[in-house]
């Protein structure tokens, strides 16, 4: 008999929401020279979170492991058709085929976004900037589609998937529940991210932003503001 069971461990949930916050923050600060430190810090955070997820996809709990949601374009298409149509689609304890495909695509785009952003920070070449912006736009579009899919799936199955990613619980058979919440790895992840933010804020040089470059971008922003006042 299906009941409420623990499906998503703490590290998986922290990864998800930290990635949401970091990508959103990086997107909102992308065009601001004055907020470059925040943008770069969050970009590194996204890279670190992706690295963590790749490891956790092999070593994590049952539903966090990649082998539990292997990508299948045909299954994703069939699932999408069922969501749009009237026929009920199979309920998945972990990621459904559409969500699984979104996870892999987001990880791939995240790697491209952060790698091109790092390259542009180091070399300041136009093609790297264009690649960075193109990949970021693609990632944003995919996020919007993913959110739409989550909303539709939640309505179709009468199960709040967003709440599930907050509490870690979904509907499933008792034997499908993960045995533990992995609190210690989750706390370590939060501590590493928080510590990195603190170091980056206090020592910009640690993330490749020299004092001269920070002053240059801040000065450019200030000059732009002065020009707007004239």
Coordinates of C-alpha atoms in Angstrom, one line a residue:
X1 CA 0.0 0.0 0.0
X2 CA 1.4 3.4 -1.0
X3 CA 2.1 5.9 1.7
X4 CA 4.3 8.9 2.4
X5 CA 7.9 7.8 2.4
X6 CA 11.3 9.5 2.4
X7 CA 12.7 9.7 -1.1
X8 CA 15.1 12.6 -1.3
X9 CA 17.9 12.8 1.2
X10 CA 19.1 16.1 2.7
X11 CA 22.2 16.5 0.4
X12 CA 20.0 16.1 -2.7
X13 CA 17.5 18.7 -1.5
X14 CA 20.2 21.1 -0.4
X15 CA 21.9 20.7 -3.8
X16 CA 18.6 21.4 -5.6
X17 CA 17.7 24.6 -3.7
X18 CA 21.3 25.9 -3.5
X19 CA 21.5 25.5 -7.3
X20 CA 18.2 27.3 -7.8
X21 CA 19.4 30.2 -5.6
X22 CA 22.9 30.4 -7.1
X23 CA 21.7 30.3 -10.7
X24 CA 19.0 32.9 -10.0
X25 CA 21.4 35.2 -8.3
X26 CA 24.0 34.8 -11.0
X27 CA 21.4 35.5 -13.6
X28 CA 20.2 38.7 -11.9
X29 CA 23.7 40.0 -11.4
X30 CA 25.0 39.1 -14.9
X31 CA 24.8 42.6 -16.3
X32 CA 26.0 44.5 -13.3
X33 CA 29.7 45.4 -13.0
X34 CA 29.1 46.7 -9.5
X35 CA 27.9 43.2 -8.5
X36 CA 30.6 41.2 -10.3
X37 CA 31.9 39.7 -7.1
X38 CA 28.5 38.2 -6.3
X39 CA 28.1 37.0 -9.9
X40 CA 31.4 35.3 -10.0
X41 CA 31.0 33.8 -6.5
X42 CA 27.7 32.3 -7.4
X43 CA 29.1 31.0 -10.7
X44 CA 31.8 29.1 -8.8
X45 CA 29.1 27.9 -6.4
X46 CA 27.2 26.4 -9.4
X47 CA 30.3 24.7 -10.6
X48 CA 31.0 23.2 -7.1
X49 CA 27.4 22.1 -6.7
X50 CA 27.5 20.3 -10.1
X51 CA 30.8 18.6 -9.1
X52 CA 29.1 17.5 -5.9
X53 CA 26.0 16.2 -7.7
X54 CA 28.2 14.1 -10.1
X55 CA 29.8 12.4 -7.1
X56 CA 26.5 12.1 -5.2
X57 CA 24.9 10.5 -8.3
X58 CA 27.3 7.6 -7.7
X59 CA 27.6 7.5 -4.0
X60 CA 24.3 8.9 -2.7
X61 CA 21.0 7.2 -1.7
X62 CA 18.9 5.1 -4.0
X63 CA 16.8 7.8 -5.8
X64 CA 19.7 10.2 -6.0
X65 CA 21.9 7.8 -7.9
X66 CA 22.1 8.2 -11.7
X67 CA 21.3 4.5 -12.2
X68 CA 17.8 5.1 -10.8
X69 CA 16.9 7.6 -13.5
X70 CA 18.9 6.8 -16.7
X71 CA 18.0 9.2 -19.6
X72 CA 15.5 7.9 -22.1
X73 CA 14.2 10.4 -24.7
X74 CA 11.5 8.0 -25.9
X75 CA 10.2 7.5 -22.3
X76 CA 10.3 11.3 -21.8
X77 CA 8.3 11.9 -24.9
X78 CA 5.7 9.3 -23.9
X79 CA 5.5 10.8 -20.4
X80 CA 5.0 14.3 -21.8
X81 CA 2.2 13.1 -24.1
X82 CA 0.5 11.5 -21.2
X83 CA 0.7 14.7 -19.2
X84 CA -0.8 16.7 -22.0
X85 CA -3.5 14.1 -22.8
X86 CA -6.1 12.5 -20.6
X87 CA -4.5 9.2 -20.0
X88 CA -2.9 8.9 -16.6
X89 CA 0.8 8.3 -16.7
X90 CA 2.7 5.9 -14.4
X91 CA 3.6 7.4 -11.0
X92 CA 7.4 7.4 -10.4
X93 CA 8.9 7.3 -6.9
X94 CA 12.0 9.1 -8.0
X95 CA 12.5 11.2 -11.1
X96 CA 10.0 10.7 -13.9
X97 CA 11.5 10.3 -17.4
X98 CA 10.9 14.0 -18.2
X99 CA 12.5 15.1 -15.0
X100 CA 15.4 12.7 -15.5
X101 CA 16.2 14.2 -18.9
X102 CA 16.0 17.7 -17.4
X103 CA 18.5 16.8 -14.7
X104 CA 21.1 15.6 -17.2
X105 CA 20.5 18.5 -19.5
X106 CA 20.8 21.0 -16.7
X107 CA 24.1 19.4 -15.5
X108 CA 25.5 19.6 -19.0
X109 CA 24.5 23.2 -19.5
X110 CA 25.7 24.1 -16.1
X111 CA 29.1 22.7 -16.9
X112 CA 29.2 24.7 -20.2
X113 CA 28.0 27.9 -18.4
X114 CA 30.6 27.7 -15.6
X115 CA 33.5 26.6 -17.9
X116 CA 32.9 29.4 -20.4
X117 CA 32.4 31.9 -17.6
X118 CA 35.7 30.9 -16.0
X119 CA 37.4 31.0 -19.4
X120 CA 36.1 34.5 -20.0
X121 CA 37.2 35.7 -16.6
X122 CA 40.7 34.5 -17.3
X123 CA 41.0 35.4 -21.0
X124 CA 38.4 38.1 -21.7
X125 CA 37.6 36.8 -25.2
X126 CA 34.4 37.6 -27.0
X127 CA 33.6 34.0 -28.1
X128 CA 33.8 32.8 -24.5
X129 CA 31.4 35.6 -23.5
X130 CA 29.0 34.6 -26.2
X131 CA 29.2 30.9 -25.3
X132 CA 28.6 31.8 -21.7
X133 CA 25.5 33.9 -22.4
X134 CA 24.1 31.4 -24.9
X135 CA 24.5 28.5 -22.5
X136 CA 23.0 30.6 -19.6
X137 CA 20.0 31.5 -21.8
X138 CA 19.5 27.8 -22.7
X139 CA 19.7 26.9 -19.0
X140 CA 17.1 29.5 -18.1
X141 CA 14.8 28.2 -20.8
X142 CA 15.2 24.6 -19.6
X143 CA 14.5 25.7 -16.0
X144 CA 11.3 27.3 -17.1
X145 CA 10.2 24.2 -19.0
X146 CA 11.2 22.1 -16.0
X147 CA 9.1 24.2 -13.6
X148 CA 6.2 23.9 -16.0
X149 CA 6.6 20.1 -16.1
X150 CA 6.7 19.9 -12.3
X151 CA 3.5 22.0 -12.0
X152 CA 1.7 19.9 -14.6
X153 CA 2.9 16.6 -13.0
X154 CA 1.9 17.8 -9.6
X155 CA -1.6 18.5 -10.8
X156 CA -1.9 15.3 -12.8
X157 CA -0.8 13.0 -10.0
X158 CA -2.3 15.2 -7.2
X159 CA 1.0 15.3 -5.5
X160 CA 3.0 18.4 -4.7
X161 CA 6.4 17.7 -6.1
X162 CA 7.9 21.0 -5.0
X163 CA 6.9 20.2 -1.4
X164 CA 8.5 16.8 -1.9
X165 CA 11.8 18.4 -2.7
X166 CA 11.5 20.5 0.5
X167 CA 10.5 17.7 2.9
X168 CA 12.1 14.8 1.1
X169 CA 8.9 12.8 1.1
X170 CA 6.7 11.5 -1.7
X171 CA 4.1 8.8 -2.2
X172 CA 5.4 5.3 -2.6
X173 CA 5.6 1.8 -1.4
X174 CA 7.2 1.4 2.1
X175 CA 10.0 -0.8 0.7
X176 CA 11.0 2.0 -1.7
X177 CA 11.9 4.4 1.1
X178 CA 15.5 5.4 1.6
X179 CA 16.9 4.2 5.0
X180 CA 18.4 7.5 6.1
X181 CA 18.5 11.2 5.5
X182 CA 22.3 11.5 5.2
X183 CA 22.3 14.6 7.6
X184 CA 26.1 14.7 8.0
X185 CA 27.0 15.0 4.2
X186 CA 24.2 17.6 3.9
X187 CA 25.6 19.7 6.7
X188 CA 29.1 19.4 5.3
X189 CA 27.8 20.6 1.9
X190 CA 26.1 23.6 3.5
X191 CA 29.2 24.4 5.5
X192 CA 31.5 24.2 2.5
X193 CA 29.2 26.5 0.5
X194 CA 28.8 29.0 3.3
X195 CA 32.5 29.0 4.0
X196 CA 33.3 29.6 0.3
X197 CA 30.9 32.5 0.2
X198 CA 32.6 34.0 3.3
X199 CA 36.1 33.6 1.9
X200 CA 35.1 35.0 -1.6
X201 CA 33.4 38.0 0.0
X202 CA 36.4 38.8 2.2
X203 CA 39.2 37.9 -0.3
X204 CA 38.1 38.4 -3.9
X205 CA 41.5 37.5 -5.1
X206 CA 40.8 33.9 -4.0
X207 CA 38.3 33.6 -6.8
X208 CA 40.4 35.4 -9.4
X209 CA 39.2 38.9 -8.9
X210 CA 42.2 41.1 -8.1
X211 CA 41.9 44.3 -6.2
X212 CA 42.8 46.2 -9.3
X213 CA 40.1 44.5 -11.4
X214 CA 37.5 45.0 -8.7
X215 CA 38.4 48.6 -8.5
X216 CA 38.3 48.9 -12.3
X217 CA 34.8 47.5 -12.6
X218 CA 33.5 49.5 -9.7
X219 CA 35.0 52.6 -11.1
X220 CA 33.5 51.9 -14.5
X221 CA 30.1 51.4 -12.9
X222 CA 30.5 54.7 -11.0
X223 CA 31.5 56.5 -14.1
X224 CA 28.4 55.1 -15.9
X225 CA 26.2 56.3 -13.1
X226 CA 27.8 59.8 -13.3
X227 CA 27.2 59.9 -17.0
X228 CA 23.6 59.0 -16.5
X229 CA 23.1 61.9 -14.2
X230 CA 24.4 64.5 -16.7

